[in-house]
Amino acid sequence: MSSSQPFLSSSPMAAGNGHRRKSRFTYKHLAQLANSSTSCPLRVIAHIDLDAFYAQCEMVRLGLPEDQPLAVQQWQGLIAINYPSRKFGLNRHINIVEAKKLCPNLIMQHVATWKEGDEKWAYHEDAFAHIGTHKVSLDPYRLESRRILACIKDILPAPPIQRVEKASIDEVFLDLSAQIHSILVERYPEISGPAPYDDPTENLPCPPTTALDWCTDALVDLDNTETEDDDPDWDDITMLVGSEIVRSVRASIRERLKYTCSAGVARNKMIAKLGSGYKKPNQQTVVRNRAVQQFLTGVKFTKIRNLGGKLGDQVTSTFATDQVDELLKVPVEQLKSKLGEDTGSWVYQIIRGEERSEVNSRTQIKSMLSAKSFRPSINTFEQAVRWLRIFVADIFSRLVEEGVLENKRRPKTMNLHHRQGGTMRSRQLPIPAGKAIDEGLLFDLSKNLLGQVIVDGRAWPCANLSLSVGGFEDGPTGNRGIGGFLVRGDEAKALKPRMREEEHSISDEAAKPDKRRKVDEGGGIQKFFAKRELSREEHDDDFGATGVHQSSSSPRNREFPLEISHGSNQKHSPDHEADLPKHVDTFPTGHALIAGDASSDSPALPAVDVASPTSTPEPASLECSHCSAVLPASEMEQHEDWHLAKDLQAQSDHGSSTLAPAISYEHGGSGLGTSKRGRPKKVGGRMGRAANERDQVEKGQKRLVFGR
């Protein structure tokens, strides 16, 4: 049997073709959502506002039931009223006498105050009667605000996904975009992959859900052109996920800290803030993108963020209305002409719900103020100083909470404002950067500032005095105090045996004679000279000596017997050549034996005498004046160069102060001497050449004289 009802496809199709209908949002918009872009149409911002915060703080502190009427009193007025007391018609504009008449069981709790001489604020039962000697302290509420903020951050994912902005002591903005993106791609795998054809402008598939469960959220009615029968798109899905996150945050605050709060969820900060005040207390309002115009229609634009105060008064007086729906009729050109180019354009956009300010995650304090209006006025320096001490104690207690003792943050400047009659004076001083901040330092600076005000002109009677610090900067990170380099207790005891072992090893090393540094045959200056297959032996114990103190029977002299030649032509045998050293260690570097130069333990040695080059022909072999080696005349020049290089290297390695007088080669002989500057002296012909060749100069050359 056929059904009388027409068949309806379960998958919506676009009219006229068989393709599945697409979303109006693209993969690019999805990527913008992950980056918390302010221009993303899928963006979700939440505003959380504590309900009657000061009153709640006192109720939680006193442990009162939630239905107990309570008002927070400051002197003779009321600054906060909880919601149970509002049922009796109480508001902040009535005094305490009228409030008691309207609500007999009302509890009026005075705020904490600073009392002269106290080191900390406290709750005083008779504080309202001592306005002249007490100062209001809001520190209890600041402390609770920080606890709530810490709770919110603990619930949300860690940065950079988490974006939290503390707007005031009792309100917070949340940018939930990045967190919602991570939930979407997990909950809806069809959008987790890359865009088709790698084209980010491709439209997303439509959400598979056609009915959304908003639980107990207050939903703003849709615009006139929208209906609830329309299938939801991804902007509705993101709002739904955002409302779930905010609901869990509010529940955690209630469970952990006993505070209730209201919230607004929307596409920007301006609408979210209006939404949090739409349904109170302890509720949340969701303003979907399709409901923005309907939501703003019944709102006074003076309630819009940044459109109150003087600007709101100007717009109201200029266009004779304070309603958004009336101002929507004004053309943008008229707004620009009346309010200015920039302001007119901004007002035109803001009343249409277009606002792209970023949620600033920086929640640190920029300045701290402590002030007092005097009734009656004060008239002496001593009175003012007593109040300055209270101001300093107030500010310093907040600085401690900010981490000034741990050098996490510290202010750079202090300001004092003084009002006498209709004249306001202010003075400023820098806070010394090199000193630790304490009450004494701040108090001295404040007295200095007050003294400057008094010297400059008439200061009494004083109607108002305020002290503030500002210019906060973060302290250095990674630095360690001196305690970080010290060890104590068991750790120090464990180190003692190790330290004793190190001391013994150091003393043993110090007792050993200094070792002579080995000269690498392949490195240093030796690589520039030819090598000969000669024997070598190192003697470490003579390194650095400044004279010859060895007897003829020493190991060195036995290995290398000294031979003194007076112009001898004696040839050395191959066996004797094998005993010649490559690196002469017979005597300390830079020394040659001279008659009478030996120590008292050694016999005097005759001086070396080389025959005159003009009296004898060129010998077939020559004896080295340094090591007494007998070498062919053709090799003597290279051998002498080797000695010179050895002396230069020793001088550069060990300094001229440890060297004996360097060798000089005088014209006409190979005697020993030094230059005036203590450097090897080379005079006349080429060093080490046979005597008859020293005076010969080749054609085109001239003799060079060194060391003069």
C-alpha positions in Angstrom: 0.0 0.0 0.0 1.2 3.4 -0.7 1.2 6.1 1.8 -1.0 9.1 1.4 1.8 11.3 2.8 4.4 12.6 0.4 7.9 11.2 0.8 10.4 13.6 2.5 14.1 12.9 2.2 16.0 12.7 5.5 18.9 14.5 4.0 18.1 18.0 2.9 18.8 18.6 -0.7 19.3 21.9 -2.5 16.3 22.8 -4.7 16.8 21.8 -8.3 19.7 19.3 -7.9 20.7 16.2 -6.0 23.6 17.6 -4.1 23.6 17.9 -0.3 23.0 21.4 0.9 26.0 23.3 2.2 26.6 25.6 5.1 27.1 29.3 4.5 30.3 29.0 6.5 33.6 27.9 5.0 36.7 26.0 6.1 38.5 29.4 6.3 36.0 30.4 9.0 36.7 27.2 10.8 40.4 27.9 10.8 39.8 31.5 12.0 37.8 30.0 14.9 40.8 27.9 15.9 43.0 31.1 16.0 40.4 33.1 18.0 40.2 35.6 15.2 38.1 38.7 16.0 36.7 38.7 12.5 35.5 35.1 12.6 31.7 34.9 12.2 31.8 31.7 14.3 33.4 33.5 17.2 32.0 33.0 20.8 32.6 35.3 23.7 31.3 34.9 27.2 30.9 37.5 30.0 30.6 36.2 33.6 29.3 38.6 36.2 29.1 37.9 39.9 25.7 38.5 41.5 25.8 41.4 44.0 29.4 40.5 44.6 30.2 42.5 47.8 27.0 41.2 49.5 27.8 37.7 48.4 31.3 38.0 49.9 29.9 38.9 53.3 27.3 36.2 53.1 29.9 33.6 52.4 32.2 34.9 55.1 29.5 35.0 57.7 28.0 31.6 56.6 24.4 33.0 56.1 21.6 31.2 54.3 21.0 32.3 50.7 17.6 33.8 51.5 18.8 36.1 54.3 18.5 39.8 53.3 21.9 41.6 53.6 23.3 44.9 52.7 26.9 46.1 52.8 27.3 49.4 54.7 29.9 52.1 54.2 29.5 54.9 56.8 25.9 56.0 56.6 25.2 54.6 53.1 24.7 51.2 51.4 27.0 50.1 48.6 25.7 46.6 47.9 22.3 44.8 48.4 21.7 41.1 47.9 18.8 39.8 45.9 16.7 38.6 48.8 16.7 42.2 50.2 15.7 43.7 46.9 12.3 42.0 47.3 11.6 44.5 50.0 12.3 47.5 47.7 15.8 48.2 48.9 18.3 49.9 46.7 21.7 51.6 47.1 20.3 55.1 47.1 18.6 54.8 50.5 20.2 55.3 53.9 20.5 52.7 56.7 17.5 54.1 58.6 15.1 53.8 55.6 16.5 50.3 54.8 15.7 49.1 58.4 12.1 50.3 58.0 11.6 48.5 54.8 13.3 45.3 55.9 13.4 44.8 59.7 15.4 41.6 59.5 18.0 43.1 57.2 21.6 42.5 58.2 23.8 45.5 57.6 27.5 44.6 57.5 30.0 47.5 57.5 33.0 47.1 55.2 36.4 46.4 56.7 38.4 49.5 57.6 42.0 50.5 58.4 42.4 52.0 61.8 45.4 54.2 62.7 48.1 52.1 64.3 46.8 48.8 62.9 49.0 46.7 60.6 46.1 45.1 58.8 42.5 45.9 57.9 39.8 44.5 60.2 36.0 44.5 60.7 35.1 47.0 63.4 31.6 47.0 64.8 31.5 50.7 65.4 33.4 51.7 62.2 30.4 53.8 60.9 30.8 56.1 63.8 34.5 56.8 63.2 34.6 58.2 59.7 37.3 60.6 60.8 39.8 58.0 62.0 39.0 55.0 59.8 39.6 54.3 56.2 37.6 51.8 54.0 39.4 48.7 52.9 38.1 46.6 49.9 40.9 44.0 50.3 38.5 41.2 51.4 36.7 41.6 48.1 39.9 41.7 46.0 41.0 38.5 47.6 37.8 36.7 46.8 37.9 38.1 43.2 41.3 36.5 42.8 40.1 33.2 44.1 37.2 33.2 41.6 39.5 34.1 38.7 41.9 31.3 39.7 39.0 28.9 39.7 37.9 29.9 36.3 41.4 29.5 34.9 41.7 26.1 36.5 38.5 24.9 34.8 39.4 26.0 31.3 42.2 24.5 29.1 45.7 26.0 29.6 46.9 28.9 27.4 47.1 29.6 24.5 43.6 28.0 24.1 42.6 29.7 27.3 41.9 33.5 27.0 40.6 35.2 30.1 40.3 38.9 30.7 39.5 40.4 34.1 37.3 43.3 33.3 36.7 44.4 36.9 36.7 43.1 40.4 33.4 41.1 39.7 33.4 40.4 36.0 35.4 38.4 33.5 35.4 38.0 29.7 36.2 34.6 28.1 37.1 34.0 24.5 35.9 30.4 24.0 36.6 30.2 20.2 39.7 28.0 20.3 38.3 25.6 22.9 35.1 25.3 20.9 37.0 24.5 17.7 38.8 21.6 19.4 35.4 20.2 20.6 33.8 20.6 17.2 36.4 18.7 15.2 36.2 15.9 17.8 32.4 15.8 17.9 31.9 16.2 14.2 34.6 14.3 12.3 33.1 15.4 8.9 34.7 18.8 9.4 38.0 17.7 11.0 39.7 16.9 7.6 41.3 19.3 5.1 39.1 21.4 2.8 38.0 19.7 -0.5 40.5 20.4 -3.2 42.6 22.2 -0.6 40.4 25.2 -1.1 39.7 27.0 2.2 36.8 28.9 0.5 34.9 25.7 0.2 31.7 25.7 2.2 31.4 23.4 5.2 28.8 20.6 5.2 25.7 21.4 7.1 25.5 20.3 10.7 23.9 16.9 11.1 21.9 18.1 14.0 18.5 19.8 13.4 17.4 20.3 17.0 19.5 21.9 19.7 19.1 21.5 23.4 19.8 24.7 25.2 18.9 23.3 28.6 17.9 26.1 31.0 19.6 28.9 29.1 17.6 32.1 28.4 17.4 32.3 24.6 16.8 35.7 23.0 14.1 35.7 20.4 15.2 35.6 16.8 15.1 38.5 14.4 11.9 39.1 12.5 13.3 37.6 9.4 14.3 34.4 11.2 12.3 31.5 12.5 13.0 28.6 14.8 12.0 26.2 12.1 15.1 27.0 10.1 17.8 24.4 10.4 20.7 25.5 12.6 24.1 26.3 11.0 27.5 26.1 12.5 27.2 29.5 14.3 24.3 28.0 16.3 26.4 25.0 17.0 29.3 27.1 18.3 26.9 29.0 20.5 25.5 25.8 21.9 29.0 24.5 22.7 30.0 27.8 24.3 26.9 27.8 26.5 27.8 24.3 27.7 31.3 25.5 28.7 30.0 28.5 30.5 27.4 26.4 32.4 30.1 24.2 33.7 32.3 27.1 34.7 29.4 28.7 36.7 28.6 25.3 38.3 32.2 24.9 39.4 32.4 28.3 41.0 29.2 27.6 42.9 30.4 24.2 44.0 33.9 25.2 45.1 33.5 28.8 46.3 29.8 29.1 47.0 29.3 32.1 44.7 26.6 32.5 42.1 27.1 34.4 38.8 25.2 35.3 35.7 26.6 35.0 32.1 26.1 36.2 28.6 27.2 34.2 25.5 27.4 36.0 22.2 29.7 36.8 19.2 31.5 39.7 20.8 32.3 41.4 24.1 29.6 44.1 23.8 26.7 41.8 23.3 28.0 39.3 25.8 28.1 41.9 28.5 24.6 43.1 27.8 23.5 39.4 27.8 24.9 38.7 31.3 22.6 41.4 32.7 19.6 40.3 30.8 18.5 37.6 33.2 19.8 37.7 36.9 20.6 36.2 39.2 22.3 32.9 38.6 21.3 32.6 34.9 22.9 32.8 31.5 21.6 34.3 28.3 22.6 33.2 24.8 22.3 35.8 22.0 22.6 33.9 18.7 23.8 35.7 15.6 20.3 35.5 14.2 18.9 37.3 17.3 21.2 40.3 17.6 19.0 43.0 16.1 16.0 41.7 18.1 18.0 41.8 21.3 19.3 45.4 20.7 16.0 46.8 19.8 14.8 47.2 23.4 18.1 48.3 24.8 19.2 51.8 25.7 22.4 52.6 24.0 23.8 54.2 27.1 24.1 50.7 28.6 26.3 49.7 25.7 30.0 49.2 26.7 31.9 52.4 26.0 28.8 54.3 25.0 27.9 55.7 28.4 29.2 58.7 30.2 29.9 61.9 28.3 29.7 60.3 24.8 26.3 58.8 25.7 25.1 62.2 26.9 26.3 63.8 23.7 24.5 61.3 21.5 21.3 61.5 23.6 21.2 65.4 23.4 22.1 65.5 19.7 19.5 63.0 18.5 16.9 63.4 21.3 16.8 59.7 22.1 18.5 57.0 24.1 17.0 54.0 22.4 19.0 51.8 19.9 16.0 51.3 17.6 15.5 55.0 17.2 19.2 55.6 16.5 19.3 52.9 13.9 17.2 55.2 11.7 19.9 57.9 11.6 22.1 57.6 8.4 25.9 57.1 8.9 26.6 60.5 7.2 24.6 62.3 9.7 26.3 60.5 12.6 29.7 61.5 11.2 28.7 65.1 10.7 27.4 65.4 14.2 29.9 63.2 16.1 33.0 63.3 14.0 34.3 60.9 11.3 35.7 58.2 13.6 33.1 58.4 16.4 30.2 58.5 14.0 31.4 55.4 12.2 32.0 53.6 15.5 28.5 54.4 16.8 27.0 53.3 13.5 28.6 49.9 13.8 28.2 49.4 17.6 24.4 49.9 17.6 24.2 47.2 14.9 26.1 44.7 17.1 29.4 45.0 15.2 32.3 45.0 17.6 35.7 43.3 17.3 37.7 44.1 20.4 40.0 41.4 21.5 39.8 39.5 24.8 43.0 40.6 26.5 44.5 37.9 28.6 46.6 40.3 30.6 44.9 40.5 34.0 47.7 42.1 36.0 47.2 45.2 38.0 48.5 48.5 36.4 48.3 50.7 39.5 47.2 50.8 43.1 45.4 53.7 44.9 44.6 54.5 48.5 42.6 57.7 49.2 40.6 59.4 51.8 38.1 62.4 51.7 38.2 64.2 55.0 35.0 65.3 56.8 35.9 67.6 58.4 39.1 68.6 56.7 42.5 68.1 58.3 44.7 71.0 59.2 48.1 69.8 60.3 51.1 68.0 58.9 50.9 65.4 61.7 47.3 64.5 60.8 48.3 64.0 57.1 51.3 61.9 58.1 49.1 59.6 60.1 46.8 59.0 57.1 49.9 58.5 54.9 50.9 55.7 57.1 47.5 54.0 56.7 47.7 54.5 52.9 51.2 52.9 52.8 50.0 49.9 54.9 47.0 49.5 52.6 49.1 49.6 49.4 51.9 47.5 50.7 49.6 44.7 51.7 48.3 44.6 48.1 51.9 44.7 46.8 52.7 41.6 48.8 49.8 39.8 47.2 51.1 41.0 43.8 54.5 39.3 44.5 56.7 42.3 45.3 58.6 40.4 48.1 59.5 37.7 45.6 60.4 40.4 43.0 57.8 39.1 40.6 56.5 42.6 40.0 57.2 46.0 41.4 56.0 49.6 40.8 58.3 52.3 39.4 56.6 55.5 40.6 54.7 56.9 43.5 52.1 59.7 43.2 50.5 62.0 45.8 47.3 64.0 45.2 46.4 66.8 47.6 43.2 68.8 47.4 42.8 72.1 49.3 39.6 73.9 48.5 39.2 73.9 44.7 43.0 73.4 44.1 44.4 70.0 43.3 48.1 69.5 43.6 50.0 66.3 42.7 53.6 65.3 43.0 55.5 62.2 41.8 58.8 60.4 42.7 60.5 57.4 41.3 60.8 54.3 43.5 64.5 53.4 43.8 65.1 50.4 41.6 68.0 49.1 43.6 66.2 48.8 46.9 63.8 46.3 48.3 60.3 47.7 48.7 58.9 47.8 52.2 56.6 49.9 54.3 59.5 52.1 55.5 60.6 53.0 52.0 57.1 53.8 50.8 56.4 55.8 53.9 59.5 57.9 53.5 58.7 58.6 49.9 55.1 59.6 50.7 56.4 62.1 53.4 58.8 63.5 50.9 56.0 64.1 48.4 53.8 65.7 51.1 56.6 68.0 52.1 57.0 69.1 48.5 53.2 70.0 48.4 53.5 72.0 51.6 56.5 73.9 50.4 55.0 74.8 47.1 52.0 76.7 48.6 49.0 76.7 50.9 48.1 73.1 52.0 45.6 73.5 54.8 42.8 72.7 55.3 43.1 69.5 53.2 39.8 68.0 52.0 41.2 65.0 50.1 44.5 63.0 50.1 45.4 60.1 47.9 48.5 58.0 47.4 49.1 55.7 44.5 51.9 53.6 42.9 52.1 52.7 39.2 54.2 51.8 36.3 54.4 48.1 37.3 57.0 46.0 35.6 57.8 42.3 35.8 60.9 41.3 37.8 63.8 39.4 36.3 63.3 35.7 35.9 65.9 32.9 36.3 68.0 34.8 38.8 69.1 33.0 41.9 69.7 34.4 45.3 72.9 33.7 47.2 71.0 30.9 49.1 70.8 29.0 45.8 74.6 28.6 45.8 74.8 27.3 49.3 74.1 23.8 50.8 72.9 23.0 54.2 72.3 20.1 56.5 72.6 16.6 55.2 73.6 17.8 51.8 76.6 19.7 53.3 77.6 16.7 55.4 77.6 14.4 52.3 79.9 16.8 50.5 82.6 16.9 53.2 84.3 13.5 52.3 84.3 14.4 48.7 85.9 17.8 49.4 88.7 16.1 51.5 89.4 13.7 48.6 89.7 16.7 46.2 92.0 18.5 48.6 94.3 15.5 48.9 94.4 15.1 45.1 95.2 18.8 44.7 98.1 18.6 47.3 99.5 15.6 45.6 99.5 17.3 42.2 101.2 20.4 43.7 104.0 18.3 45.2 104.9 16.9 41.8 107.5 18.8 39.8 106.3 20.7 36.8 106.3 18.7 33.7 107.9 19.9 30.6 105.5 20.3 27.7 106.2 17.9 25.0 107.0 19.4 21.6 105.1 17.8 18.9 107.4 16.9 16.1 104.7 17.5 13.5 103.5 20.9 14.9 105.0 24.2 15.9 108.0 25.8 14.3 109.8 22.5 13.7 107.6 21.6 10.7 109.4 24.3 8.7 112.8 22.5 9.0 114.0 19.2 7.5 114.0 16.2 9.8 117.0 14.0 10.4 116.8 10.5 11.8 118.4 11.4 15.2 117.8 10.0 18.6 115.8 11.9 21.2 115.4 11.7 25.0 113.3 14.0 27.2 114.4 15.3 30.6 111.5 16.9 32.5 113.3 17.7 35.6 115.5 20.4 34.0 112.7 22.4 32.4 112.8 26.1 33.1 116.3 26.1 34.7 118.2 29.4 34.5 121.7 28.0 34.6 123.8 24.9 34.2 124.1 22.9 37.5 125.1 19.5 36.2 128.4 17.8 36.7 130.2 16.1 33.9 129.0 12.8 35.3 125.3 13.6 35.0 123.1 11.5 32.7 122.9 14.3 30.2 126.7 14.8 29.9 127.2 11.1 29.7 124.8 10.8 26.8 126.0 13.9 25.0 129.7 14.4 25.8 130.8 18.0 25.3 133.4 18.4 22.6 135.3 21.7 22.3 136.8 22.4 18.9 139.3 25.1 17.9 138.7 25.2 14.2 139.1 21.5 13.8 138.4 19.8 10.5 137.7 16.4 12.1 134.9 14.5 10.5 132.3 12.8 12.7 131.6 9.2 12.3 128.2 7.7 11.5 128.1 6.2 15.0 128.6 9.6 16.5 125.9 11.1 14.2 123.4 8.6 15.6 123.9 10.0 19.1 123.1 13.6 18.2 119.7 14.8 19.4 116.9 16.2 17.2 115.9 18.6 20.0 118.9 19.4 22.1 118.0 19.1 25.7 121.6 18.9 27.1 121.4 22.5 28.5 118.5 24.8 29.2 117.0 26.5 26.2 118.9 29.5 25.1 122.2 28.6 26.9 125.6 27.8 25.6 128.6 26.9 27.8 130.9 29.8 28.3 134.1 29.7 30.3 133.3 30.3 33.9 129.5 30.0 33.3 129.1 26.7 35.1 128.0 26.3 38.7 130.5 25.6 41.5 129.8 21.9 41.1 131.1 21.8 37.6 134.6 22.5 36.3 135.2 25.6 34.3 134.8 25.0 30.6 137.0 26.7 28.0 135.4 29.2 25.7 134.6 28.3 22.1 137.0 29.8 19.6 136.2 29.7 16.0 139.0 30.5 13.5 138.9 33.7 11.5 137.3 33.3 8.1 140.3 35.1 6.4 143.0 32.9 7.9 141.9 29.4 7.0 140.2 27.8 4.0 136.7 26.5 4.2 136.7 23.3 6.3 135.0 20.2 5.2 133.2 19.9 8.5 132.3 22.3 11.3 131.6 21.8 15.0 128.3 23.3 16.4 129.0 25.8 19.2 125.7 24.9 20.9 125.6 21.1 21.0 129.2 20.4 19.9 128.0 18.3 17.0 130.3 18.0 14.1 128.5 18.4 10.8 129.5 18.9 7.2 129.9 22.6 6.3 127.0 22.4 3.8 124.6 21.3 6.6 125.8 23.7 9.3 123.7 26.7 8.1 120.5 24.6 8.4 121.6 23.3 11.8 122.3 26.8 13.1 118.9 27.9 11.9 117.3 25.0 13.8 119.0 26.3 17.0 117.7 29.8 16.4 114.2 28.6 15.8 114.5 26.5 19.0 115.5 29.6 21.0 112.7 31.7 19.6 110.1 29.1 20.4 111.3 28.7 23.9 111.3 32.5 24.3 107.7 32.8 23.1 106.5 29.9 25.2 108.1 30.8 28.5 108.7 34.5 28.4 112.0 36.3 28.2 112.2 36.5 32.0 113.0 32.8 32.2 115.4 32.7 29.3 119.1 33.1 29.5 120.7 35.7 27.2 119.9 34.8 23.6 122.5 33.9 21.1 124.1 36.5 18.8 126.1 35.9 15.7 128.7 38.5 15.4 130.6 39.3 12.2 133.8 37.4 11.9 133.0 34.6 14.3 130.4 32.5 16.0 130.8 33.8 19.5 127.9 34.1 21.9 126.1 37.3 23.0 122.8 39.2 23.3 121.3 42.1 21.6 120.3 45.2 23.6 116.7 44.1 23.7 117.5 40.5 24.7 116.6 39.1 21.3 118.9 37.0 19.1 121.3 39.2 17.3 122.2 38.5 13.7 124.9 40.8 12.3 126.8 40.5 9.0 126.6 37.6 6.6 124.3 34.7 6.6 124.2 32.8 9.9 126.1 29.5 10.1 127.8 29.7 6.7 131.5 28.9 6.5 133.8 31.8 7.6 135.1 32.5 4.1 131.5 33.0 2.8 130.3 35.4 5.5 131.6 38.6 3.8 130.5 37.6 0.3 127.4 39.4 -0.9 125.8 38.2 -4.1 125.1 40.5 -7.0 121.9 42.5 -6.6 121.8 42.0 -2.8 122.9 44.0 0.1 123.7 43.1 3.7 120.8 43.4 6.2 121.6 44.3 9.8 119.2 43.1 12.5 118.8 44.0 16.2 120.1 47.6 15.9 
